[in-house]
CSV table of C-alpha atoms in Angstrom, one decimal:
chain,number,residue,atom,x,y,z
A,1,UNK,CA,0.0,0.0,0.0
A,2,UNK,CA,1.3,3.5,-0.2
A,3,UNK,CA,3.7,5.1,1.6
A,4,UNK,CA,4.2,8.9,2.0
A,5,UNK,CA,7.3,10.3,3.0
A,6,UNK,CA,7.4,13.6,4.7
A,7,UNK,CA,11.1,15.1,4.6
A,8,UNK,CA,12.9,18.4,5.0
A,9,UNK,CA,16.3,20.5,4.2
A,10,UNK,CA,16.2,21.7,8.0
A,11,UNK,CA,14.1,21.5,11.2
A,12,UNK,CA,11.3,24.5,12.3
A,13,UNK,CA,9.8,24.5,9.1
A,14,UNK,CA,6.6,22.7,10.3
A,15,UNK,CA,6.9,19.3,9.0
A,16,UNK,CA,5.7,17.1,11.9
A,17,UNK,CA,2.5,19.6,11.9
A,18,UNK,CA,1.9,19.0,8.3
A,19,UNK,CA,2.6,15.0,9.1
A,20,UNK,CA,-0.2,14.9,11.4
A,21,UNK,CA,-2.9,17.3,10.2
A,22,UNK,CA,-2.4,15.5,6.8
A,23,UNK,CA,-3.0,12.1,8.3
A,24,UNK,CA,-5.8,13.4,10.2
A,25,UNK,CA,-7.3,15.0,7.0
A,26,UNK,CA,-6.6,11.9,4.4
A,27,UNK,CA,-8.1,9.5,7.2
A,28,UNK,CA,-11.7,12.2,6.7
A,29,UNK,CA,-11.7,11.9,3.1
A,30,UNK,CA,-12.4,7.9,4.0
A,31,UNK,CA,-8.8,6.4,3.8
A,32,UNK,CA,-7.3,4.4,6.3
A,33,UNK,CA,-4.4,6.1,7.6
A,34,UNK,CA,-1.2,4.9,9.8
A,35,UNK,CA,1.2,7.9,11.2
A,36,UNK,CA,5.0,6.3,12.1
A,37,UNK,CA,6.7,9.0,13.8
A,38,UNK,CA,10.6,8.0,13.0
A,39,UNK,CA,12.1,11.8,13.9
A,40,UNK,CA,13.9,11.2,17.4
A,41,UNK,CA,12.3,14.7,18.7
A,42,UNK,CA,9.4,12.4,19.3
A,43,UNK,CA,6.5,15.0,18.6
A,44,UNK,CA,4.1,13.2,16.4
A,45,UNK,CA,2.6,11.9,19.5
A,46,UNK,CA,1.9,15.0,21.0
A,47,UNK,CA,-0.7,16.2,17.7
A,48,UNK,CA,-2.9,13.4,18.7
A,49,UNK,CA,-3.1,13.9,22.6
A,50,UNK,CA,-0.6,11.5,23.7
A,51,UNK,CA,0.7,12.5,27.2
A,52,UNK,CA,4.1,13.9,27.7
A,53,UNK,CA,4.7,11.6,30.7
A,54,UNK,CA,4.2,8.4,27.6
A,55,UNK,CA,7.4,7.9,26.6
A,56,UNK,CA,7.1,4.1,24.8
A,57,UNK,CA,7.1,3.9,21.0
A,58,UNK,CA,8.0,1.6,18.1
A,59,UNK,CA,11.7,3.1,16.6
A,60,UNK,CA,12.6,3.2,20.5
A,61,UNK,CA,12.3,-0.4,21.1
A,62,UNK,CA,14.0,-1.6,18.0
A,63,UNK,CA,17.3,-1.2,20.4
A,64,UNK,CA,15.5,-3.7,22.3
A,65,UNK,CA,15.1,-5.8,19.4
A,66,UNK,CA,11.4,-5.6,19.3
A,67,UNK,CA,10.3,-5.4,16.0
A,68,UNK,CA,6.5,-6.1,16.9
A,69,UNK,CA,5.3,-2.9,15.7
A,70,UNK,CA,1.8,-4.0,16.3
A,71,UNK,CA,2.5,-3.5,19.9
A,72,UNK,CA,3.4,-0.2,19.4
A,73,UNK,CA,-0.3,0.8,17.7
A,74,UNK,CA,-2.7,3.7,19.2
A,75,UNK,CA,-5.9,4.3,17.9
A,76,UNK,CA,-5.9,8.2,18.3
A,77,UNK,CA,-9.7,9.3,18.8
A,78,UNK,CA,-9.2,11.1,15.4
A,79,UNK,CA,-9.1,7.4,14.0
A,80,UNK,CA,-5.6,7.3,12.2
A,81,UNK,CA,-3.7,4.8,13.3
A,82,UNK,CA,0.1,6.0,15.4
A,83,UNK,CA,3.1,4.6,16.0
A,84,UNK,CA,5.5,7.2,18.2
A,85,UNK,CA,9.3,7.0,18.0
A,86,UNK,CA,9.5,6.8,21.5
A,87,UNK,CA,11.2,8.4,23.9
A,88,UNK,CA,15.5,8.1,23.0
A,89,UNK,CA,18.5,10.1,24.5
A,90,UNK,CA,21.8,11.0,22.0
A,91,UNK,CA,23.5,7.8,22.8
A,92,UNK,CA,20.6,5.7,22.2
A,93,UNK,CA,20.0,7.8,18.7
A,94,UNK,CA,23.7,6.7,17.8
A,95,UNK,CA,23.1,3.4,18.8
A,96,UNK,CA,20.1,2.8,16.9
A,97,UNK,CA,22.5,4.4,13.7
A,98,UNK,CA,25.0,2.0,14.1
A,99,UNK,CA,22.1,-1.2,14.4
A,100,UNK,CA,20.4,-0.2,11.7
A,101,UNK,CA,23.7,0.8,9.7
A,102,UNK,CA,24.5,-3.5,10.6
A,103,UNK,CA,21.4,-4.6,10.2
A,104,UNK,CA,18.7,-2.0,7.6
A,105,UNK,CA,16.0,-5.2,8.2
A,106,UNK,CA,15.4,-3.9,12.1
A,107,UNK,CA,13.5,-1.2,10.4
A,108,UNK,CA,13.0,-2.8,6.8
A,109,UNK,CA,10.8,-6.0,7.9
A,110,UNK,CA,8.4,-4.1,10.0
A,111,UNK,CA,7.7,-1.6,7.5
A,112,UNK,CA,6.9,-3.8,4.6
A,113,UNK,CA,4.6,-5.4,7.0
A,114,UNK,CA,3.1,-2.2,7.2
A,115,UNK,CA,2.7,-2.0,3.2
A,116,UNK,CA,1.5,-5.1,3.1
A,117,UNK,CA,-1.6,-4.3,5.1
A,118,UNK,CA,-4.9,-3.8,3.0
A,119,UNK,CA,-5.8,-0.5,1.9
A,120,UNK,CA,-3.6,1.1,4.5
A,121,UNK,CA,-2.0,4.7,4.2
A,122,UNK,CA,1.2,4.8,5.5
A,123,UNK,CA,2.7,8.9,6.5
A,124,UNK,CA,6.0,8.9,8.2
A,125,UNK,CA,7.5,11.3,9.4
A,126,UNK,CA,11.6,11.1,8.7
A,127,UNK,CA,13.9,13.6,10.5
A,128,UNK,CA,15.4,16.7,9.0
A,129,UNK,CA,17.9,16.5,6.1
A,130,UNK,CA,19.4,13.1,4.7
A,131,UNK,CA,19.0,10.3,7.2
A,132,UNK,CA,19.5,6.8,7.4
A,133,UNK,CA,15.5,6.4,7.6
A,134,UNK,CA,15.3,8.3,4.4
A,135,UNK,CA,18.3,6.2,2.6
A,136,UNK,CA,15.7,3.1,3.9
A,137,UNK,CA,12.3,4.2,2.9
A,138,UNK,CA,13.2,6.0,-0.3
A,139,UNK,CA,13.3,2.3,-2.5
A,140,UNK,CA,9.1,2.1,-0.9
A,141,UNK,CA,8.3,5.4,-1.2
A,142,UNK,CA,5.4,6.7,-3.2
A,143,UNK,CA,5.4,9.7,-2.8
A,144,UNK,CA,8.2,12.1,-0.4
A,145,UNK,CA,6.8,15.4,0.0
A,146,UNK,CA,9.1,18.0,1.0
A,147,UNK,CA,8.4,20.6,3.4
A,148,UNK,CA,9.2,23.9,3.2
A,149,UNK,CA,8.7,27.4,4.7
A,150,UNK,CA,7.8,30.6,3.2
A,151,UNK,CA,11.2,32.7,3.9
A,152,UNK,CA,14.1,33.6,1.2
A,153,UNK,CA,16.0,30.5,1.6
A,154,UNK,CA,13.5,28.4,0.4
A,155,UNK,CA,14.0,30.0,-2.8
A,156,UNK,CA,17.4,29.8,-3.0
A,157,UNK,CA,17.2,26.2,-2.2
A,158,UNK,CA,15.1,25.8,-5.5
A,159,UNK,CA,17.9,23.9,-7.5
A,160,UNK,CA,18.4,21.2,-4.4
A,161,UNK,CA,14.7,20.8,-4.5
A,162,UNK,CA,14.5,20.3,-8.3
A,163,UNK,CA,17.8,17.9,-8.3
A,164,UNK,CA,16.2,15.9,-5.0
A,165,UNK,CA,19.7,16.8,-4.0
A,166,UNK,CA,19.0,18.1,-0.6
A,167,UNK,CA,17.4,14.6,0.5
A,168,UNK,CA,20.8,13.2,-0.4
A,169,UNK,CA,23.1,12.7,-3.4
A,170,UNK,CA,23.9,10.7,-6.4
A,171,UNK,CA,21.1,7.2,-6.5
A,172,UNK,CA,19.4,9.1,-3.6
A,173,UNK,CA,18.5,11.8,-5.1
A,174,UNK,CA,17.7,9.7,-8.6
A,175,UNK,CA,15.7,7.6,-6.2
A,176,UNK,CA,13.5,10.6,-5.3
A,177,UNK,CA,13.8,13.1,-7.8
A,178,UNK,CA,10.4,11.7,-9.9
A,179,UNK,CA,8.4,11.1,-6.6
A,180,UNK,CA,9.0,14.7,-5.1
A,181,UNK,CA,6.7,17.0,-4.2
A,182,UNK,CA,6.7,20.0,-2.2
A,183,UNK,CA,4.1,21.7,0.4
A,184,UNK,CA,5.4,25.4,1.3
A,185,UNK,CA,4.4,26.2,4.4
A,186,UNK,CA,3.4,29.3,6.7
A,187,UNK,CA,3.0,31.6,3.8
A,188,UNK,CA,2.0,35.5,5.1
A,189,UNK,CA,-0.1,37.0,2.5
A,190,UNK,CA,0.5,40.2,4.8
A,191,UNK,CA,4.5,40.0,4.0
A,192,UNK,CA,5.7,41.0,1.1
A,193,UNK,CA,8.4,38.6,1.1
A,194,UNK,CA,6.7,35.7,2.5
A,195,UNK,CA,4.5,36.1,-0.8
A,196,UNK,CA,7.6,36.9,-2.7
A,197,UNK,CA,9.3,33.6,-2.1
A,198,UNK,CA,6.3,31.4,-2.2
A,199,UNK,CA,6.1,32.7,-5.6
A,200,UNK,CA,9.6,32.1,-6.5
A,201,UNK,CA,9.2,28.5,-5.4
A,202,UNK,CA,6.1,27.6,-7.1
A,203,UNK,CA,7.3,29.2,-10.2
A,204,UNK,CA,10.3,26.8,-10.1
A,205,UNK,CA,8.7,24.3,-9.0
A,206,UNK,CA,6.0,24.2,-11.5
A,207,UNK,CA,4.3,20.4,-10.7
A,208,UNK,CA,6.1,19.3,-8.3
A,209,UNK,CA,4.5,22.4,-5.4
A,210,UNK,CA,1.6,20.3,-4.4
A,211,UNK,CA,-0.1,23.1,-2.1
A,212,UNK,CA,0.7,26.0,0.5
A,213,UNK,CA,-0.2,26.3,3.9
A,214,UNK,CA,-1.3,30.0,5.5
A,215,UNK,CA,0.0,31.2,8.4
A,216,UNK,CA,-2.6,31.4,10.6
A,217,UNK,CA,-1.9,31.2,14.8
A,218,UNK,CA,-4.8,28.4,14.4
A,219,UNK,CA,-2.0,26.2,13.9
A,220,UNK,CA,-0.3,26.5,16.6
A,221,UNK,CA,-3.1,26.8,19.4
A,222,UNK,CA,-4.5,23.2,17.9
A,223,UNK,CA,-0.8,22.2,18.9
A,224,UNK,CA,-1.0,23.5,22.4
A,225,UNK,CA,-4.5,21.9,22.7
A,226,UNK,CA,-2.9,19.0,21.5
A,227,UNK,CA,-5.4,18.7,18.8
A,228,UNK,CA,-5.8,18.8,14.9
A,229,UNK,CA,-6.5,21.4,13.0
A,230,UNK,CA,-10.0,20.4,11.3
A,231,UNK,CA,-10.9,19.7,14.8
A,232,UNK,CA,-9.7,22.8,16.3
A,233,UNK,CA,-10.2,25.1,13.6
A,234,UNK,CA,-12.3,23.7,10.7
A,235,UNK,CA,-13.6,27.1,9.2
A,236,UNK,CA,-9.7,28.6,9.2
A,237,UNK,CA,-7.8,29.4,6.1
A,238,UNK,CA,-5.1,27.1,7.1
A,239,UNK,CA,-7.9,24.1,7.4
A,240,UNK,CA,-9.1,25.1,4.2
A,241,UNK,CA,-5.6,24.7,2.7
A,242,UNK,CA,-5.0,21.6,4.6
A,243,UNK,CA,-8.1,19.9,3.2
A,244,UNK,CA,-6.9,21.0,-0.6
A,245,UNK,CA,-3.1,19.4,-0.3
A,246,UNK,CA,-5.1,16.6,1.2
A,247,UNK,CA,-7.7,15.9,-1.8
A,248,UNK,CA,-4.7,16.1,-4.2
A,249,UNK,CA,-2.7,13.4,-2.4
A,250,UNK,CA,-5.7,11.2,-3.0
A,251,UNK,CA,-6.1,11.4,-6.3
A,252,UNK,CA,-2.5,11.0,-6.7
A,253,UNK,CA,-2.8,7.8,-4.7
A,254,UNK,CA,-3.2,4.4,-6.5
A,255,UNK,CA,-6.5,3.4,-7.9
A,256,UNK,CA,-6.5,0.2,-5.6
A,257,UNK,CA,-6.4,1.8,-2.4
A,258,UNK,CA,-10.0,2.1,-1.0
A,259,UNK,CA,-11.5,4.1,1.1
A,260,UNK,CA,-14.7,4.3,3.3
A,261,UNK,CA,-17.0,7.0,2.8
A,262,UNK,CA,-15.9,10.0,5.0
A,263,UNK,CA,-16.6,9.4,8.9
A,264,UNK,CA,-18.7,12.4,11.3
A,265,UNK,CA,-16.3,14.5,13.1
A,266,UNK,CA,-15.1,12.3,15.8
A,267,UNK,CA,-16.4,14.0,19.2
A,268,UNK,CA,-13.2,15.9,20.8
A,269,UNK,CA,-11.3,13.0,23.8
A,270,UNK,CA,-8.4,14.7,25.2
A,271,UNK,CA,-7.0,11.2,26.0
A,272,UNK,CA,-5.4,8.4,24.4
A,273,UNK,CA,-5.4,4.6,25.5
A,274,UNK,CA,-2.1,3.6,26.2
A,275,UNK,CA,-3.0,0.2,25.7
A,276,UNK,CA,-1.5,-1.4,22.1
A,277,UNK,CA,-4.3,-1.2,19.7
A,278,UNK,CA,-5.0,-4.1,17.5
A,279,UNK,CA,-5.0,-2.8,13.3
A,280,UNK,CA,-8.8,-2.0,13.0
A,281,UNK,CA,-10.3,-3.1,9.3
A,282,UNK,CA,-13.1,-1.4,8.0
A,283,UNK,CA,-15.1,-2.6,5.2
A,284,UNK,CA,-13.8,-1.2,1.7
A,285,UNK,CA,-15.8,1.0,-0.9
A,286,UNK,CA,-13.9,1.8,-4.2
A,287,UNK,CA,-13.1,5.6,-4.3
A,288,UNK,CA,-14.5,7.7,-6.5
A,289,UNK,CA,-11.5,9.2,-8.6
């Protein structure tokens, strides 16, 4: 089944936010949708009410050589499927470099279990820049969107976004060149050079700049609530943008991946079970393309 890719040239620019509000938004259009955090910060949790104090996940425990990533599942009362990195300090983050550097299965196996599931989603969010879970992923990918934000760099970066160069070099980038897309985020239409750049880059970018995101302060107050935007905020222009990236990523997706007929809001639960949660299957309708 599909996998989605969520990468950037550099941290801050918004890309576990995207992860998650995409997920969320995806799983409303009637898809089923798993979210693997495999960023060491850890945050991807926190967008779907996770406690701070609940520090177990799935990348965490492949030190431990636990590769059951079914144990690792929460069903987040939005309905998308998680699996959080888990809590891990900077020797542990070398330590897991170094295992998976000996071993790429430890990560490998579970995630083409993953694919293999039926008409399943699959968003993960990688860390910042080239990384080994990038170098991994990229042969499975469907699709790696890029994030970036709405500043002058971003438009200077245009030639490493065009190459796929700044998600690595030489096979990597030839890996991931034809499946890259690009969401620009936080654009200010009350800046002059936040609208300035974000028209640099999707005049470069032609194709590949799948959508923009405003830059709204809904955003980040769903984040302190530790909830998603379309719950938070549905009526925003940020939601609204959300839900437009979203409808194009599904009708990029493969014909065979089905979808159920878009669920009622879910009512707001500020908590999450910390109990595993078994891979729910919902019965399949054909998506209307």
């Amino acid at each position: 089944m599909p996998l989605i890719c969520f990468a950037s040239p550099k941290g801050g620019v918004g890309k576990t936010t995207l992860t998650a509000n995409l997920a969320d938004a995806l799983q409303r259009l009637g898809h089923r949708v798993l979210a693997v955090d495999l960023d060491a910060q850890n945050a991807l949790r926190l967008h779907f009410g996770v406690p701070l104090t609940d520090r177990s996940g799935f990348v965490s425990d492949l030190l431990q050589g636990s590769s059951d990533w079914r144990a690792h599942l929460r069903q987040t009362p939005s309905g998308v499927l998680l699996l959080p990195h888990g809590a891990m300090d900077l020797r542990g983050a070398l330590d897991l470099a170094v295992a998976l550097d000996r071993d790429p299965e430890l990560l490998g196996k579970p995630l083409r279990e993953m694919l293999a599931e039926p008409n399943l989603v699959v968003l993960a969010d990688l860390p910042p820049g080239p990384s080994q879970a990038l170098a991994l992923l990229a042969p499975l990918a469907t699709m790696v969107i890029g994030v970036l934000q709405a500043e002058a760099i971003s438009a200077a970066l245009v030639p490493e976004i065009e190459s796929g160069r700044f998600l690595g070099t030489g096979t990597m980038a030839a890996l991931l060149a034809g499946r890259l897309r690009v969401v620009l985020n936080g654009v200010d239409l009350s800046s002059r050079l936040s609208r300035a750049s974000a028209e640099a880059v999707a005049r470069h970018l032609g194709y590949r700049m799948i959508g923009a995101m405003s830059r709204e302060e809904t955003v980040a107050e769903s984040l302190a609530c530790q909830r998603l935007l379309l719950e938070h905020a549905p009526e925003s222009r940020a939601a609204s943008d959300l839900k437009e990236v979203a409808r194009l990523i599904s009708a990029a997706l493969p014909p065979a991946v089905a979808a159920t007929p878009p669920a009622p809001d879910p009512i707001p639960e500020p908590a999450v079970s910390p109990e595993a949660a078994p891979l729910p299957q919902q019965p399949t309708v054909e998506a209307s393309r």
